[in-house]
Amino acid sequence: MKPLARYAAITGYADLCASLGTDPTPLLRSVGLDPAGLGLPDRWIPAVAIARLLERSAAATRCPDFALRLVERRRFASLGPVSLVIREEPDVRSALKFLMRYQHMYNEALRLRLVEAEDVATIRVGLELGEPADTRQATELAMGVLHGLLRDFRGGRWQPLAVCFTHFAPEDTSAHLEAFGPMVKFDQEFSGIVLYTSDLDAPNAMSGPSIGPYARQFLDTIDTRPEVTPVTRVRELIELLLPTGRCSVEQVARSLGVDRRTVHRHLAEAGQNYTAVLTATRVDLAEHLVAGRRYSLTEVADLLGFSSASNFSRWFSNEFDCSPRNWRAQHRTDTAVRAGNALV
């Protein structure tokens, strides 16, 4: 299956095209995207389609800095539920690590890797689209968003030591200098951002208990998108918070920028309560993670927020009437049998 990304990755695309005198509809359809999808930011689409759309759009508008202009139209809340959680992380390092750990929640093709050596850190940015495609514009979009997030985390007029791209420089670099500052470098061995390690340990300037404008933007989407409900928002946040060990209703409420009573009220209106949503989310995740091969059972226990593998095993046995080890073994046997029958 090709890696997917959310329509939110191209937030502001139609407005940008219009400002450049170009109709976005033919461009979207040329890469197999539905123009109506722009109004559904949480809908998933092939990431390679986004990469191709950006390249064709840059060519059609004769605007080599198309992706950088798109970054200007992005908002912090475009990251979806991840944005509500990293806003609460205490320092830049923890916010960045959370962003990296859950990058699959907003873009399955994006690969962020942190490398530290003495007092210098490098955040390397890569894209794995599943098939060959030009990634210049997509890389500049990802780098622009990452640079903006780091500036939000650090606050003020922070600048990195360097912003590196593997592709060659355009004829006019003024847009890149304006977006990233004077330390932009092209034709490098990697694409990424270089900064001091002390920047990673600095307090997260966005962290705070009060609801901010970004959280308000995100919460407003509950009223504008019928497929998104308070219950689904709480479930999304539970999935993100379980591995952190901070999955209380108070933390969910803080991430949403409301008090716990508001969370309880919204869930009650939907005929739910927090404990039931938490359990149902854990059950769904456990069934998927235990059946898979990517994580050991100890890692699954950690991802589901259990203090130990033994606690997880007892909980799983109570829920499924089977130990996680036996469940995994039986699932693999069933999978092998189905594969064998398919060959007959």
GROMACS .gro file of N, CA and C in nm, residues 118-194:
model
  231
  118GLU      N    1   2.783   1.595   1.997
  118GLU     CA    2   2.833   1.699   2.087
  118GLU      C    3   2.726   1.807   2.106
  119ASP      N    4   2.754   1.930   2.067
  119ASP     CA    5   2.657   2.037   2.093
  119ASP      C    6   2.574   2.075   1.972
  120VAL      N    7   2.575   1.992   1.868
  120VAL     CA    8   2.500   2.020   1.746
  120VAL      C    9   2.403   1.906   1.718
  121ALA      N   10   2.281   1.942   1.680
  121ALA     CA   11   2.179   1.843   1.645
  121ALA      C   12   2.132   1.867   1.503
  122THR      N   13   2.096   1.758   1.435
  122THR     CA   14   2.045   1.767   1.298
  122THR      C   15   1.914   1.691   1.289
  123ILE      N   16   1.813   1.758   1.238
  123ILE     CA   17   1.684   1.693   1.213
  123ILE      C   18   1.677   1.667   1.063
  124ARG      N   19   1.693   1.542   1.023
  124ARG     CA   20   1.694   1.506   0.882
  124ARG      C   21   1.552   1.477   0.834
  125VAL      N   22   1.522   1.525   0.716
  125VAL     CA   23   1.388   1.513   0.659
  125VAL      C   24   1.394   1.430   0.531
  126GLY      N   25   1.314   1.325   0.525
  126GLY     CA   26   1.308   1.241   0.406
  126GLY      C   27   1.165   1.209   0.370
  127LEU      N   28   1.144   1.169   0.245
  127LEU     CA   29   1.010   1.131   0.198
  127LEU      C   30   1.020   0.995   0.129
  128GLU      N   31   0.934   0.904   0.169
  128GLU     CA   32   0.927   0.772   0.105
  128GLU      C   33   0.788   0.758   0.047
  129LEU      N   34   0.776   0.781  -0.083
  129LEU     CA   35   0.646   0.788  -0.149
  129LEU      C   36   0.596   0.654  -0.201
  130GLY      N   37   0.681   0.554  -0.204
  130GLY     CA   38   0.639   0.423  -0.253
  130GLY      C   39   0.661   0.403  -0.401
  131GLU      N   40   0.698   0.510  -0.472
  131GLU     CA   41   0.728   0.502  -0.614
  131GLU      C   42   0.806   0.628  -0.654
  132PRO      N   43   0.878   0.623  -0.765
  132PRO     CA   44   0.960   0.738  -0.804
  132PRO      C   45   0.876   0.862  -0.831
  133ALA      N   46   0.923   0.975  -0.785
  133ALA     CA   47   0.856   1.103  -0.809
  133ALA      C   48   0.950   1.215  -0.768
  134ASP      N   49   0.938   1.328  -0.834
  134ASP     CA   50   1.016   1.446  -0.797
  134ASP      C   51   0.965   1.498  -0.663
  135THR      N   52   1.055   1.522  -0.569
  135THR     CA   53   1.012   1.562  -0.434
  135THR      C   54   1.062   1.701  -0.394
  136ARG      N   55   1.110   1.780  -0.490
  136ARG     CA   56   1.164   1.911  -0.454
  136ARG      C   57   1.060   1.995  -0.378
  137GLN      N   58   0.942   2.013  -0.437
  137GLN     CA   59   0.840   2.095  -0.374
  137GLN      C   60   0.790   2.033  -0.243
  138ALA      N   61   0.769   1.902  -0.243
  138ALA     CA   62   0.720   1.835  -0.123
  138ALA      C   63   0.821   1.846  -0.009
  139THR      N   64   0.950   1.836  -0.043
  139THR     CA   65   1.054   1.851   0.059
  139THR      C   66   1.056   1.992   0.114
  140GLU      N   67   1.042   2.091   0.027
  140GLU     CA   68   1.042   2.230   0.073
  140GLU      C   69   0.918   2.259   0.159
  141LEU      N   70   0.807   2.194   0.126
  141LEU     CA   71   0.687   2.208   0.210
  141LEU      C   72   0.713   2.151   0.349
  142ALA      N   73   0.768   2.030   0.354
  142ALA     CA   74   0.795   1.965   0.482
  142ALA      C   75   0.897   2.045   0.564
  143MET      N   76   1.000   2.093   0.497
  143MET     CA   77   1.103   2.171   0.566
  143MET      C   78   1.046   2.303   0.617
  144GLY      N   79   0.961   2.365   0.537
  144GLY     CA   80   0.901   2.491   0.579
  144GLY      C   81   0.813   2.473   0.701
  145VAL      N   82   0.734   2.366   0.703
  145VAL     CA   83   0.648   2.338   0.817
  145VAL      C   84   0.731   2.308   0.942
  146LEU      N   85   0.836   2.225   0.926
  146LEU     CA   86   0.922   2.192   1.039
  146LEU      C   87   0.991   2.316   1.094
  147HIS      N   88   1.043   2.399   1.006
  147HIS     CA   89   1.110   2.522   1.048
  147HIS      C   90   1.011   2.611   1.125
  148GLY      N   91   0.888   2.621   1.076
  148GLY     CA   92   0.788   2.701   1.144
  148GLY      C   93   0.754   2.646   1.282
  149LEU      N   94   0.746   2.513   1.293
  149LEU     CA   95   0.718   2.452   1.423
  149LEU      C   96   0.829   2.481   1.523
  150LEU      N   97   0.953   2.468   1.476
  150LEU     CA   98   1.067   2.493   1.565
  150LEU      C   99   1.068   2.638   1.613
  151ARG      N  100   1.032   2.730   1.525
  151ARG     CA  101   1.025   2.870   1.565
  151ARG      C  102   0.912   2.891   1.665
  152ASP      N  103   0.801   2.821   1.646
  152ASP     CA  104   0.692   2.830   1.743
  152ASP      C  105   0.736   2.775   1.879
  153PHE      N  106   0.808   2.662   1.876
  153PHE     CA  107   0.856   2.602   2.000
  153PHE      C  108   0.955   2.693   2.072
  154ARG      N  109   1.048   2.751   1.995
  154ARG     CA  110   1.153   2.834   2.056
  154ARG      C  111   1.106   2.976   2.082
  155GLY      N  112   1.014   3.023   1.999
  155GLY     CA  113   0.962   3.157   2.017
  155GLY      C  114   1.055   3.264   1.963
  156GLY      N  115   1.002   3.383   1.950
  156GLY     CA  116   1.084   3.498   1.910
  156GLY      C  117   1.142   3.487   1.771
  157ARG      N  118   1.266   3.529   1.757
  157ARG     CA  119   1.332   3.535   1.627
  157ARG      C  120   1.437   3.425   1.611
  158TRP      N  121   1.411   3.311   1.668
  158TRP     CA  122   1.507   3.201   1.662
  158TRP      C  123   1.544   3.166   1.519
  159GLN      N  124   1.673   3.135   1.499
  159GLN     CA  125   1.721   3.089   1.369
  159GLN      C  126   1.809   2.966   1.387
  160PRO      N  127   1.801   2.868   1.297
  160PRO     CA  128   1.886   2.749   1.306
  160PRO      C  129   2.029   2.780   1.259
  161LEU      N  130   2.117   2.686   1.279
  161LEU     CA  131   2.254   2.701   1.230
  161LEU      C  132   2.259   2.687   1.078
  162ALA      N  133   2.173   2.600   1.025
  162ALA     CA  134   2.169   2.579   0.880
  162ALA      C  135   2.039   2.511   0.841
  163VAL      N  136   1.994   2.541   0.719
  163VAL     CA  137   1.880   2.472   0.658
  163VAL      C  138   1.931   2.414   0.527
  164CYS      N  139   1.934   2.281   0.517
  164CYS     CA  140   2.001   2.214   0.405
  164CYS      C  141   1.901   2.144   0.313
  165PHE      N  142   1.930   2.150   0.183
  165PHE     CA  143   1.851   2.081   0.082
  165PHE      C  144   1.944   2.000  -0.009
  166THR      N  145   1.898   1.882  -0.048
  166THR     CA  146   1.979   1.802  -0.141
  166THR      C  147   1.968   1.853  -0.283
  167HIS      N  148   1.859   1.923  -0.317
  167HIS     CA  149   1.844   1.969  -0.455
  167HIS      C  150   1.921   2.099  -0.478
  168PHE      N  151   1.937   2.131  -0.606
  168PHE     CA  152   2.013   2.250  -0.644
  168PHE      C  153   1.933   2.376  -0.614
  169ALA      N  154   2.004   2.486  -0.603
  169ALA     CA  155   1.941   2.614  -0.575
  169ALA      C  156   1.863   2.664  -0.696
  170PRO      N  157   1.751   2.732  -0.673
  170PRO     CA  158   1.680   2.794  -0.785
  170PRO      C  159   1.757   2.918  -0.832
  171GLU      N  160   1.716   2.971  -0.946
  171GLU     CA  161   1.783   3.090  -0.998
  171GLU      C  162   1.769   3.207  -0.901
  172ASP      N  163   1.653   3.217  -0.839
  172ASP     CA  164   1.628   3.324  -0.742
  172ASP      C  165   1.605   3.262  -0.605
  173THR      N  166   1.692   3.288  -0.511
  173THR     CA  167   1.683   3.228  -0.377
  173THR      C  168   1.620   3.322  -0.274
  174SER      N  169   1.567   3.434  -0.320
  174SER     CA  170   1.515   3.533  -0.224
  174SER      C  171   1.403   3.476  -0.137
  175ALA      N  172   1.315   3.394  -0.195
  175ALA     CA  173   1.205   3.337  -0.117
  175ALA      C  174   1.257   3.244  -0.008
  176HIS      N  175   1.362   3.168  -0.039
  176HIS     CA  176   1.420   3.076   0.058
  176HIS      C  177   1.490   3.153   0.169
  177LEU      N  178   1.558   3.260   0.132
  177LEU     CA  179   1.625   3.342   0.233
  177LEU      C  180   1.523   3.407   0.326
  178GLU      N  181   1.412   3.449   0.271
  178GLU     CA  182   1.308   3.511   0.353
  178GLU      C  183   1.242   3.409   0.445
  179ALA      N  184   1.224   3.286   0.394
  179ALA     CA  185   1.156   3.183   0.473
  179ALA      C  186   1.245   3.124   0.581
  180PHE      N  187   1.372   3.101   0.549
  180PHE     CA  188   1.460   3.026   0.640
  180PHE      C  189   1.574   3.107   0.700
  181GLY      N  190   1.597   3.226   0.648
  181GLY     CA  191   1.710   3.304   0.697
  181GLY      C  192   1.833   3.286   0.610
  182PRO      N  193   1.944   3.345   0.650
  182PRO     CA  194   2.063   3.350   0.564
  182PRO      C  195   2.141   3.219   0.552
  183MET      N  196   2.112   3.120   0.636
  183MET     CA  197   2.193   2.998   0.639
  183MET      C  198   2.134   2.885   0.556
  184VAL      N  199   2.071   2.918   0.444
  184VAL     CA  200   2.017   2.816   0.354
  184VAL      C  201   2.128   2.762   0.265
  185LYS      N  202   2.135   2.628   0.255
  185LYS     CA  203   2.239   2.564   0.174
  185LYS      C  204   2.174   2.463   0.081
  186PHE      N  205   2.218   2.462  -0.044
  186PHE     CA  206   2.166   2.369  -0.144
  186PHE      C  207   2.274   2.271  -0.187
  187ASP      N  208   2.230   2.165  -0.259
  187ASP     CA  209   2.321   2.062  -0.308
  187ASP      C  210   2.401   2.000  -0.193
  188GLN      N  211   2.329   1.970  -0.085
  188GLN     CA  212   2.391   1.910   0.033
  188GLN      C  213   2.367   1.759   0.035
  189GLU      N  214   2.430   1.690   0.129
  189GLU     CA  215   2.417   1.545   0.136
  189GLU      C  216   2.282   1.503   0.195
  190PHE      N  217   2.216   1.593   0.262
  190PHE     CA  218   2.086   1.560   0.323
  190PHE      C  219   1.999   1.685   0.324
  191SER      N  220   1.868   1.663   0.339
  191SER     CA  221   1.776   1.773   0.363
  191SER      C  222   1.743   1.772   0.512
  192GLY      N  223   1.755   1.886   0.575
  192GLY     CA  224   1.727   1.891   0.718
  192GLY      C  225   1.766   2.023   0.779
  193ILE      N  226   1.747   2.033   0.909
  193ILE     CA  227   1.773   2.155   0.984
  193ILE      C  228   1.877   2.127   1.092
  194VAL      N  229   1.979   2.210   1.097
  194VAL     CA  230   2.088   2.197   1.195
  194VAL      C  231   2.071   2.305   1.301
   0.00000   0.00000   0.00000
